[in-house]
PDB file of C-alpha atoms and ligand atoms in Angstrom:
ATOM      1  CA  UNK F 193     -64.350  -6.375  38.543  1.00  0.00           C
ATOM      2  CA  UNK F 194     -60.844  -6.263  36.546  1.00  0.00           C
ATOM      3  CA  UNK F 195     -60.695  -8.409  33.451  1.00  0.00           C
ATOM      4  CA  UNK F 196     -58.344 -11.056  33.284  1.00  0.00           C
ATOM      5  CA  UNK F 197     -55.709 -10.174  30.471  1.00  0.00           C
ATOM      6  CA  UNK F 198     -52.635 -12.539  30.415  1.00  0.00           C
ATOM      7  CA  UNK F 199     -51.237 -11.660  27.232  1.00  0.00           C
ATOM      8  CA  UNK F 200     -49.719  -8.390  26.345  1.00  0.00           C
ATOM      9  CA  UNK F 201     -51.284  -5.807  24.464  1.00  0.00           C
ATOM     10  CA  UNK F 202     -49.475  -3.882  21.975  1.00  0.00           C
ATOM     11  CA  UNK F 203     -50.589  -0.052  21.834  1.00  0.00           C
ATOM     12  CA  UNK F 204     -49.629   1.375  18.661  1.00  0.00           C
ATOM     13  CA  UNK F 205     -52.646   3.845  18.070  1.00  0.00           C
ATOM     14  CA  UNK F 206     -54.529   6.403  20.417  1.00  0.00           C
ATOM     15  CA  UNK F 207     -57.920   4.442  20.493  1.00  0.00           C
ATOM     16  CA  UNK F 208     -56.331   1.483  22.261  1.00  0.00           C
ATOM     17  CA  UNK F 209     -55.487   3.654  25.166  1.00  0.00           C
ATOM     18  CA  UNK F 210     -59.296   4.358  25.835  1.00  0.00           C
ATOM     19  CA  UNK F 211     -59.751   0.385  25.806  1.00  0.00           C
ATOM     20  CA  UNK F 212     -56.764   0.417  28.606  1.00  0.00           C
ATOM     21  CA  UNK F 213     -58.465   3.166  30.519  1.00  0.00           C
ATOM     22  CA  UNK F 214     -61.717   1.181  30.592  1.00  0.00           C
ATOM     23  CA  UNK F 215     -59.693  -1.979  31.584  1.00  0.00           C
ATOM     24  CA  UNK F 216     -57.840  -0.236  34.591  1.00  0.00           C
ATOM     25  CA  UNK F 217     -60.943   1.782  35.798  1.00  0.00           C
ATOM     26  CA  UNK F 218     -61.336  -0.515  38.762  1.00  0.00           C
ATOM     27  CA  UNK F 219     -57.887   0.729  40.222  1.00  0.00           C
ATOM     28  CA  UNK F 220     -59.388   4.280  40.378  1.00  0.00           C
ATOM     29  CA  UNK F 221     -59.759   5.340  43.996  1.00  0.00           C
ATOM     30  CA  UNK F 222     -57.420   2.294  44.901  1.00  0.00           C
ATOM     31  CA  UNK F 223     -54.303   2.388  46.819  1.00  0.00           C
ATOM     32  CA  UNK F 224     -51.066   1.096  45.179  1.00  0.00           C
ATOM     33  CA  UNK F 225     -49.691  -1.450  47.356  1.00  0.00           C
ATOM     34  CA  UNK F 226     -46.484  -1.712  45.524  1.00  0.00           C
ATOM     35  CA  UNK F 227     -44.589  -0.318  42.771  1.00  0.00           C
ATOM     36  CA  UNK F 228     -41.838  -2.239  40.923  1.00  0.00           C
ATOM     37  CA  UNK F 229     -39.970  -2.354  37.856  1.00  0.00           C
ATOM     38  CA  UNK F 230     -36.763  -1.178  35.805  1.00  0.00           C
ATOM     39  CA  UNK F 231     -38.167   2.343  35.042  1.00  0.00           C
ATOM     40  CA  UNK F 232     -35.927   5.170  36.402  1.00  0.00           C
ATOM     41  CA  UNK F 233     -38.512   6.559  38.953  1.00  0.00           C
ATOM     42  CA  UNK F 234     -38.458   6.580  42.614  1.00  0.00           C
ATOM     43  CA  UNK F 235     -40.976   3.717  43.179  1.00  0.00           C
ATOM     44  CA  UNK F 236     -41.376   4.531  46.854  1.00  0.00           C
ATOM     45  CA  UNK F 237     -43.173   7.877  45.729  1.00  0.00           C
ATOM     46  CA  UNK F 238     -45.712   5.610  44.412  1.00  0.00           C
ATOM     47  CA  UNK F 239     -46.412   3.315  47.265  1.00  0.00           C
ATOM     48  CA  UNK F 240     -49.527   3.669  49.531  1.00  0.00           C
ATOM     49  CA  UNK F 241     -50.810   6.708  47.044  1.00  0.00           C
ATOM     50  CA  UNK F 242     -54.349   6.300  45.722  1.00  0.00           C
ATOM     51  CA  UNK F 243     -55.085   6.796  41.831  1.00  0.00           C
ATOM     52  CA  UNK F 244     -57.135   9.857  42.139  1.00  0.00           C
ATOM     53  CA  UNK F 245     -57.745   9.809  38.202  1.00  0.00           C
ATOM     54  CA  UNK F 246     -57.076   8.177  34.948  1.00  0.00           C
ATOM     55  CA  UNK F 247     -56.446  10.402  32.147  1.00  0.00           C
ATOM     56  CA  UNK F 248     -55.001  10.027  28.418  1.00  0.00           C
ATOM     57  CA  UNK F 249     -53.699  12.394  25.869  1.00  0.00           C
ATOM     58  CA  UNK F 250     -52.766  10.291  22.375  1.00  0.00           C
ATOM     59  CA  UNK F 251     -50.825   7.458  23.401  1.00  0.00           C
ATOM     60  CA  UNK F 252     -49.896   8.557  27.002  1.00  0.00           C
ATOM     61  CA  UNK F 253     -51.658   7.508  30.122  1.00  0.00           C
ATOM     62  CA  UNK F 254     -51.646   9.568  33.294  1.00  0.00           C
ATOM     63  CA  UNK F 255     -52.376   8.089  36.689  1.00  0.00           C
ATOM     64  CA  UNK F 256     -53.015  11.050  38.868  1.00  0.00           C
ATOM     65  CA  UNK F 257     -51.932  10.721  42.410  1.00  0.00           C
ATOM     66  CA  UNK F 258     -51.910  13.151  45.091  1.00  0.00           C
ATOM     67  CA  UNK F 259     -49.434  16.106  44.174  1.00  0.00           C
ATOM     68  CA  UNK F 260     -47.940  14.177  41.405  1.00  0.00           C
ATOM     69  CA  UNK F 261     -48.957  12.284  38.324  1.00  0.00           C
ATOM     70  CA  UNK F 262     -47.366   9.174  36.780  1.00  0.00           C
ATOM     71  CA  UNK F 263     -47.194   9.437  32.939  1.00  0.00           C
ATOM     72  CA  UNK F 264     -46.815   6.321  30.685  1.00  0.00           C
ATOM     73  CA  UNK F 265     -45.992   7.088  27.126  1.00  0.00           C
ATOM     74  CA  UNK F 266     -46.426   3.827  24.918  1.00  0.00           C
ATOM     75  CA  UNK F 267     -44.124   5.240  22.020  1.00  0.00           C
ATOM     76  CA  UNK F 268     -44.107   2.876  19.085  1.00  0.00           C
ATOM     77  CA  UNK F 269     -44.295  -0.605  20.675  1.00  0.00           C
ATOM     78  CA  UNK F 270     -45.488   0.077  24.428  1.00  0.00           C
ATOM     79  CA  UNK F 271     -47.506  -2.991  25.764  1.00  0.00           C
ATOM     80  CA  UNK F 272     -49.356  -3.744  28.800  1.00  0.00           C
ATOM     81  CA  UNK F 273     -51.153  -6.834  30.730  1.00  0.00           C
ATOM     82  CA  UNK F 274     -53.323  -7.300  33.781  1.00  0.00           C
ATOM     83  CA  UNK F 275     -52.985 -10.042  36.450  1.00  0.00           C
ATOM     84  CA  UNK F 276     -50.087 -12.275  34.742  1.00  0.00           C
ATOM     85  CA  UNK F 277     -50.470 -15.709  35.950  1.00  0.00           C
ATOM     86  CA  UNK F 278     -46.656 -16.337  34.953  1.00  0.00           C
ATOM     87  CA  UNK F 279     -43.749 -14.495  36.633  1.00  0.00           C
ATOM     88  CA  UNK F 280     -43.388 -11.120  34.563  1.00  0.00           C
ATOM     89  CA  UNK F 281     -39.827 -10.981  33.019  1.00  0.00           C
ATOM     90  CA  UNK F 282     -37.295  -8.317  33.803  1.00  0.00           C
ATOM     91  CA  UNK F 283     -38.418  -6.262  31.041  1.00  0.00           C
ATOM     92  CA  UNK F 284     -41.215  -4.917  32.987  1.00  0.00           C
ATOM     93  CA  UNK F 285     -40.924  -1.072  32.996  1.00  0.00           C
ATOM     94  CA  UNK F 286     -43.524  -0.461  35.891  1.00  0.00           C
ATOM     95  CA  UNK F 287     -45.793  -2.871  37.802  1.00  0.00           C
ATOM     96  CA  UNK F 288     -48.278  -1.774  39.849  1.00  0.00           C
ATOM     97  CA  UNK F 289     -50.049  -3.872  42.529  1.00  0.00           C
ATOM     98  CA  UNK F 290     -53.635  -3.251  44.008  1.00  0.00           C
ATOM     99  CA  UNK F 291     -55.724  -5.251  46.420  1.00  0.00           C
ATOM    100  CA  UNK F 292     -58.100  -6.087  43.551  1.00  0.00           C
ATOM    101  CA  UNK F 293     -55.403  -6.853  40.645  1.00  0.00           C
ATOM    102  CA  UNK F 294     -52.010  -5.855  39.024  1.00  0.00           C
ATOM    103  CA  UNK F 295     -51.038  -4.105  35.946  1.00  0.00           C
ATOM    104  CA  UNK F 296     -47.921  -4.481  33.983  1.00  0.00           C
ATOM    105  CA  UNK F 297     -46.241  -1.942  31.500  1.00  0.00           C
ATOM    106  CA  UNK F 298     -43.856  -2.843  29.138  1.00  0.00           C
ATOM    107  CA  UNK F 299     -41.565  -0.992  26.412  1.00  0.00           C
ATOM    108  CA  UNK F 300     -42.780   2.574  27.260  1.00  0.00           C
ATOM    109  CA  UNK F 301     -41.576   5.613  28.850  1.00  0.00           C
ATOM    110  CA  UNK F 302     -42.326   6.078  32.674  1.00  0.00           C
ATOM    111  CA  UNK F 303     -42.084   9.432  34.298  1.00  0.00           C
ATOM    112  CA  UNK F 304     -43.192  11.347  37.267  1.00  0.00           C
ATOM    113  CA  UNK F 305     -44.684  14.779  36.495  1.00  0.00           C
ATOM    114  CA  UNK F 306     -44.747  17.188  39.650  1.00  0.00           C
ATOM    115  CA  UNK F 307     -46.595  19.977  37.626  1.00  0.00           C
ATOM    116  CA  UNK F 308     -50.454  20.195  36.993  1.00  0.00           C
ATOM    117  CA  UNK F 309     -50.749  18.235  33.849  1.00  0.00           C
ATOM    118  CA  UNK F 310     -53.456  20.671  32.803  1.00  0.00           C
ATOM    119  CA  UNK F 311     -50.881  23.215  31.952  1.00  0.00           C
ATOM    120  CA  UNK F 312     -48.786  20.929  30.284  1.00  0.00           C
ATOM    121  CA  UNK F 313     -50.912  19.389  27.285  1.00  0.00           C
ATOM    122  CA  UNK F 314     -53.167  20.918  24.825  1.00  0.00           C
ATOM    123  CA  UNK F 315     -56.467  18.566  25.459  1.00  0.00           C
ATOM    124  CA  UNK F 316     -58.220  20.045  22.327  1.00  0.00           C
ATOM    125  CA  UNK F 317     -55.587  18.262  20.391  1.00  0.00           C
ATOM    126  CA  UNK F 318     -56.641  14.936  21.369  1.00  0.00           C
ATOM    127  CA  UNK F 319     -58.847  13.327  18.523  1.00  0.00           C
ATOM    128  CA  UNK F 320     -60.627  11.093  21.071  1.00  0.00           C
ATOM    129  CA  UNK F 321     -61.432  13.753  23.747  1.00  0.00           C
ATOM    130  CA  UNK F 322     -64.423  15.672  24.517  1.00  0.00           C
ATOM    131  CA  UNK F 323     -62.367  18.866  24.225  1.00  0.00           C
ATOM    132  CA  UNK F 324     -61.165  17.941  20.543  1.00  0.00           C
ATOM    133  CA  UNK F 325     -61.058  21.426  18.594  1.00  0.00           C
ATOM    134  CA  UNK F 326     -61.341  20.903  14.784  1.00  0.00           C
ATOM    135  CA  UNK F 327     -61.089  24.653  14.305  1.00  0.00           C
ATOM    136  CA  UNK F 328     -57.661  24.733  16.159  1.00  0.00           C
ATOM    137  CA  UNK F 329     -56.466  21.633  14.210  1.00  0.00           C
ATOM    138  CA  UNK F 330     -57.054  23.442  10.895  1.00  0.00           C
ATOM    139  CA  UNK F 331     -55.255  26.755  12.402  1.00  0.00           C
ATOM    140  CA  UNK F 332     -52.055  24.592  13.134  1.00  0.00           C
ATOM    141  CA  UNK F 333     -52.410  22.801   9.476  1.00  0.00           C
ATOM    142  CA  UNK F 334     -52.375  26.455   8.032  1.00  0.00           C
ATOM    143  CA  UNK F 335     -49.423  27.254  10.068  1.00  0.00           C
ATOM    144  CA  UNK F 336     -47.577  24.362   8.345  1.00  0.00           C
ATOM    145  CA  UNK F 337     -48.391  24.791   4.617  1.00  0.00           C
ATOM    146  CA  UNK F 338     -45.235  22.494   3.320  1.00  0.00           C
ATOM    147  CA  UNK F 339     -46.079  19.483   5.687  1.00  0.00           C
ATOM    148  CA  UNK F 340     -47.291  16.506   3.748  1.00  0.00           C
ATOM    149  CA  UNK F 341     -50.736  15.213   4.522  1.00  0.00           C
ATOM    150  CA  UNK F 342     -48.857  12.037   5.953  1.00  0.00           C
ATOM    151  CA  UNK F 343     -46.808  13.839   8.111  1.00  0.00           C
ATOM    152  CA  UNK F 344     -49.564  16.105   9.316  1.00  0.00           C
ATOM    153  CA  UNK F 345     -51.842  13.301  10.454  1.00  0.00           C
ATOM    154  CA  UNK F 346     -48.885  11.725  12.765  1.00  0.00           C
ATOM    155  CA  UNK F 347     -47.933  15.041  14.195  1.00  0.00           C
ATOM    156  CA  UNK F 348     -49.248  14.486  17.952  1.00  0.00           C
ATOM    157  CA  UNK F 349     -49.534  18.357  18.516  1.00  0.00           C
ATOM    158  CA  UNK F 350     -52.213  18.508  15.861  1.00  0.00           C
ATOM    159  CA  UNK F 351     -53.834  14.849  15.806  1.00  0.00           C
ATOM    160  CA  UNK F 352     -52.806  13.487  19.110  1.00  0.00           C
ATOM    161  CA  UNK F 353     -53.674   9.682  19.199  1.00  0.00           C
ATOM    162  CA  UNK F 354     -53.368   9.223  15.505  1.00  0.00           C
ATOM    163  CA  UNK F 355     -50.898   6.379  14.564  1.00  0.00           C
ATOM    164  CA  UNK F 356     -49.776   4.800  11.228  1.00  0.00           C
ATOM    165  CA  UNK F 357     -52.879   2.643  10.730  1.00  0.00           C
ATOM    166  CA  UNK F 358     -55.125   5.514  11.094  1.00  0.00           C
ATOM    167  CA  UNK F 359     -53.039   7.706   8.843  1.00  0.00           C
ATOM    168  CA  UNK F 360     -53.352   5.225   6.034  1.00  0.00           C
ATOM    169  CA  UNK F 361     -56.845   4.710   6.286  1.00  0.00           C
ATOM    170  CA  UNK F 362     -58.097   8.139   6.810  1.00  0.00           C
ATOM    171  CA  UNK F 363     -56.144   9.230   3.557  1.00  0.00           C
ATOM    172  CA  UNK F 364     -57.540   6.202   1.572  1.00  0.00           C
ATOM    173  CA  UNK F 365     -61.238   7.151   2.949  1.00  0.00           C
ATOM    174  CA  UNK F 366     -61.077  10.689   1.551  1.00  0.00           C
ATOM    175  CA  UNK F 367     -59.238  10.015  -1.646  1.00  0.00           C
ATOM    176  CA  UNK F 368     -56.186  11.912  -0.656  1.00  0.00           C
ATOM    177  CA  UNK F 369     -52.425  10.986  -1.859  1.00  0.00           C
ATOM    178  CA  UNK F 370     -50.229  11.058   1.201  1.00  0.00           C
ATOM    179  CA  UNK F 371     -47.539  13.293  -0.389  1.00  0.00           C
ATOM    180  CA  UNK F 372     -50.009  16.281  -1.121  1.00  0.00           C
ATOM    181  CA  UNK F 373     -48.816  19.065   0.908  1.00  0.00           C
ATOM    182  CA  UNK F 374     -51.276  20.911   3.175  1.00  0.00           C
ATOM    183  CA  UNK F 375     -51.330  24.311   1.047  1.00  0.00           C
ATOM    184  CA  UNK F 376     -52.394  22.443  -1.917  1.00  0.00           C
ATOM    185  CA  UNK F 377     -55.115  20.733  -0.252  1.00  0.00           C
ATOM    186  CA  UNK F 378     -58.798  22.142  -1.226  1.00  0.00           C
ATOM    187  CA  UNK F 379     -60.458  23.741   1.639  1.00  0.00           C
ATOM    188  CA  UNK F 380     -63.239  21.109   1.611  1.00  0.00           C
ATOM    189  CA  UNK F 381     -60.865  18.261   1.395  1.00  0.00           C
ATOM    190  CA  UNK F 382     -59.154  19.661   4.359  1.00  0.00           C
ATOM    191  CA  UNK F 383     -62.253  19.372   6.374  1.00  0.00           C
ATOM    192  CA  UNK F 384     -62.676  15.903   5.546  1.00  0.00           C
ATOM    193  CA  UNK F 385     -59.137  15.196   6.736  1.00  0.00           C
ATOM    194  CA  UNK F 386     -59.791  16.822  10.194  1.00  0.00           C
ATOM    195  CA  UNK F 387     -63.248  15.134  10.451  1.00  0.00           C
ATOM    196  CA  UNK F 388     -61.969  11.825   9.268  1.00  0.00           C
ATOM    197  CA  UNK F 389     -59.038  11.433  11.596  1.00  0.00           C
ATOM    198  CA  UNK F 390     -61.526  11.827  14.481  1.00  0.00           C
ATOM    199  CA  UNK F 391     -64.236   9.483  12.825  1.00  0.00           C
ATOM    200  CA  UNK F 392     -61.828   6.941  11.882  1.00  0.00           C
ATOM    201  CA  UNK F 393     -60.345   6.916  15.496  1.00  0.00           C
ATOM    202  CA  UNK F 394     -63.820   5.979  16.822  1.00  0.00           C
ATOM    203  CA  UNK F 395     -64.456   3.215  14.330  1.00  0.00           C
ATOM    204  CA  UNK F 396     -61.104   1.995  15.184  1.00  0.00           C
ATOM    205  CA  UNK F 397     -62.153   1.845  18.856  1.00  0.00           C
ATOM    206  CA  UNK F 398     -65.128   0.138  18.102  1.00  0.00           C
ATOM    207  CA  UNK F 399     -63.761  -2.526  15.767  1.00  0.00           C
ATOM    208  CA  UNK F 400     -60.836  -2.989  18.082  1.00  0.00           C
ATOM    209  CA  UNK F 401     -63.286  -3.696  21.155  1.00  0.00           C
ATOM    210  CA  UNK F 402     -64.976  -6.513  18.883  1.00  0.00           C
ATOM    211  CA  UNK F 403     -61.611  -7.766  17.713  1.00  0.00           C
ATOM    212  CA  UNK F 404     -62.495  -7.143  14.042  1.00  0.00           C
ATOM    213  CA  UNK F 405     -60.114  -4.311  13.354  1.00  0.00           C
ATOM    214  CA  UNK F 406     -57.948  -5.788  10.759  1.00  0.00           C
ATOM    215  CA  UNK F 407     -60.945  -7.125   8.729  1.00  0.00           C
ATOM    216  CA  UNK F 408     -61.869  -3.519   8.454  1.00  0.00           C
ATOM    217  CA  UNK F 409     -58.669  -2.226   7.027  1.00  0.00           C
ATOM    218  CA  UNK F 410     -59.041  -0.953   3.564  1.00  0.00           C
ATOM    219  CA  UNK F 411     -55.597  -0.136   2.327  1.00  0.00           C
ATOM    220  CA  UNK F 412     -53.347  -0.696   5.411  1.00  0.00           C
ATOM    221  CA  UNK F 413     -51.081  -3.505   4.569  1.00  0.00           C
ATOM    222  CA  UNK F 414     -53.061  -4.245   1.240  1.00  0.00           C
ATOM    223  CA  UNK F 415     -51.522  -5.487  -1.990  1.00  0.00           C
ATOM    224  CA  UNK F 416     -54.636  -4.507  -4.403  1.00  0.00           C
ATOM    225  CA  UNK F 417     -56.814  -1.204  -4.193  1.00  0.00           C
ATOM    226  CA  UNK F 418     -60.560  -2.558  -3.548  1.00  0.00           C
ATOM    227  CA  UNK F 419     -61.760   0.450  -5.628  1.00  0.00           C
ATOM    228  CA  UNK F 420     -59.650   0.297  -8.690  1.00  0.00           C
ATOM    229  CA  UNK F 421     -58.315  -3.308  -8.621  1.00  0.00           C
ATOM    230  CA  UNK F 422     -54.849  -2.016  -8.999  1.00  0.00           C
ATOM    231  CA  UNK F 423     -51.728  -2.627  -6.982  1.00  0.00           C
ATOM    232  CA  UNK F 424     -51.472  -0.452  -3.673  1.00  0.00           C
ATOM    233  CA  UNK F 425     -48.072   1.351  -3.500  1.00  0.00           C
ATOM    234  CA  UNK F 426     -46.142   0.691  -0.094  1.00  0.00           C
ATOM    235  CA  UNK F 427     -43.653   3.645   0.547  1.00  0.00           C
ATOM    236  CA  UNK F 428     -41.826   5.108   3.481  1.00  0.00           C
ATOM    237  CA  UNK F 429     -43.416   8.703   2.811  1.00  0.00           C
ATOM    238  CA  UNK F 430     -42.413  12.112   4.346  1.00  0.00           C
ATOM    239  CA  UNK F 431     -40.130  13.062   6.911  1.00  0.00           C
ATOM    240  CA  UNK F 432     -41.797  10.699   9.513  1.00  0.00           C
ATOM    241  CA  UNK F 433     -40.787   7.870   6.965  1.00  0.00           C
ATOM    242  CA  UNK F 434     -43.580   5.566   8.407  1.00  0.00           C
ATOM    243  CA  UNK F 435     -45.211   2.638   6.136  1.00  0.00           C
ATOM    244  CA  UNK F 436     -47.608   4.317   3.886  1.00  0.00           C
ATOM    245  CA  UNK F 437     -50.177   2.281   1.602  1.00  0.00           C
ATOM    246  CA  UNK F 438     -52.008   4.235  -0.938  1.00  0.00           C
ATOM    247  CA  UNK F 439     -53.225   3.908  -4.533  1.00  0.00           C
ATOM    248  CA  UNK F 440     -52.238   6.530  -6.890  1.00  0.00           C
ATOM    249  CA  UNK F 441     -55.083   5.891  -9.398  1.00  0.00           C
ATOM    250  CA  UNK F 442     -57.919   6.924  -6.808  1.00  0.00           C
ATOM    251  CA  UNK F 443     -55.917   9.173  -4.074  1.00  0.00           C
ATOM    252  CA  UNK F 444     -55.366  12.121  -5.623  1.00  0.00           C
ATOM    253  CA  UNK F 445     -52.338  14.371  -5.597  1.00  0.00           C
ATOM    254  CA  UNK F 446     -52.765  18.037  -5.386  1.00  0.00           C
ATOM    255  CA  UNK F 447     -52.037  20.229  -7.351  1.00  0.00           C
ATOM    256  CA  UNK F 448     -53.126  17.880 -10.119  1.00  0.00           C
ATOM    257  CA  UNK F 449     -50.562  19.099 -12.668  1.00  0.00           C
ATOM    258  CA  UNK F 450     -47.546  18.005 -10.558  1.00  0.00           C
TER     259      UNK F 450
HETATM  260 ZN1   ZN E 158     -57.548   2.782  -6.136  1.00  0.00          ZN
END
């Protein structure tokens, strides 16, 4: 049975896509009865095709059909809903109707891929995948010694699925200043960074499913550091310039003499 979700769920981080995948699982093996929306793809190519598989990579969802794959990239503000009672507005990018329900995608990029997706994506870069490879992530980090930790965590080729909340919480968890450059992070700390990117993503998934995610934020959007009782800094750090929350007292900037 498909759950009824009438409100739009926003998808800013990778773990949320796992939730979506589970929600739309009842459509796997089912035929698309109708495909509509303002996405610039040939909708007719989707009609009467069966969903053979549902996969994800970071914040991207793949609906695998016969010979083609529909790629939905949720970017920064993508959202979805299932079985809307009210008539969906004109902003719907893609609406897929099945015998057992309907799914709506908003504010996302929709494309039809002709290639085999296994040849297009590095599945070992997805922090939530069974194929996640921490050794490979370490090698990629070493290839970018100048990169700041805050930018490295958001790099989808290294940590696919990690978004801004996960970035802030991981750095706080491991006591690392977001502007520390990869080349200055001690090896053991680098291991922590790689491991916690995955660990926190699974915590995120668990808390999100229980609707208690925000309650567990330690630094994201906070004003005071729980550990030091000192003000949390809010700064648009690095080349990515995303909102970064951190404590300069307990999150160490390496090398320490800078
Ligand atoms: Zn602190």
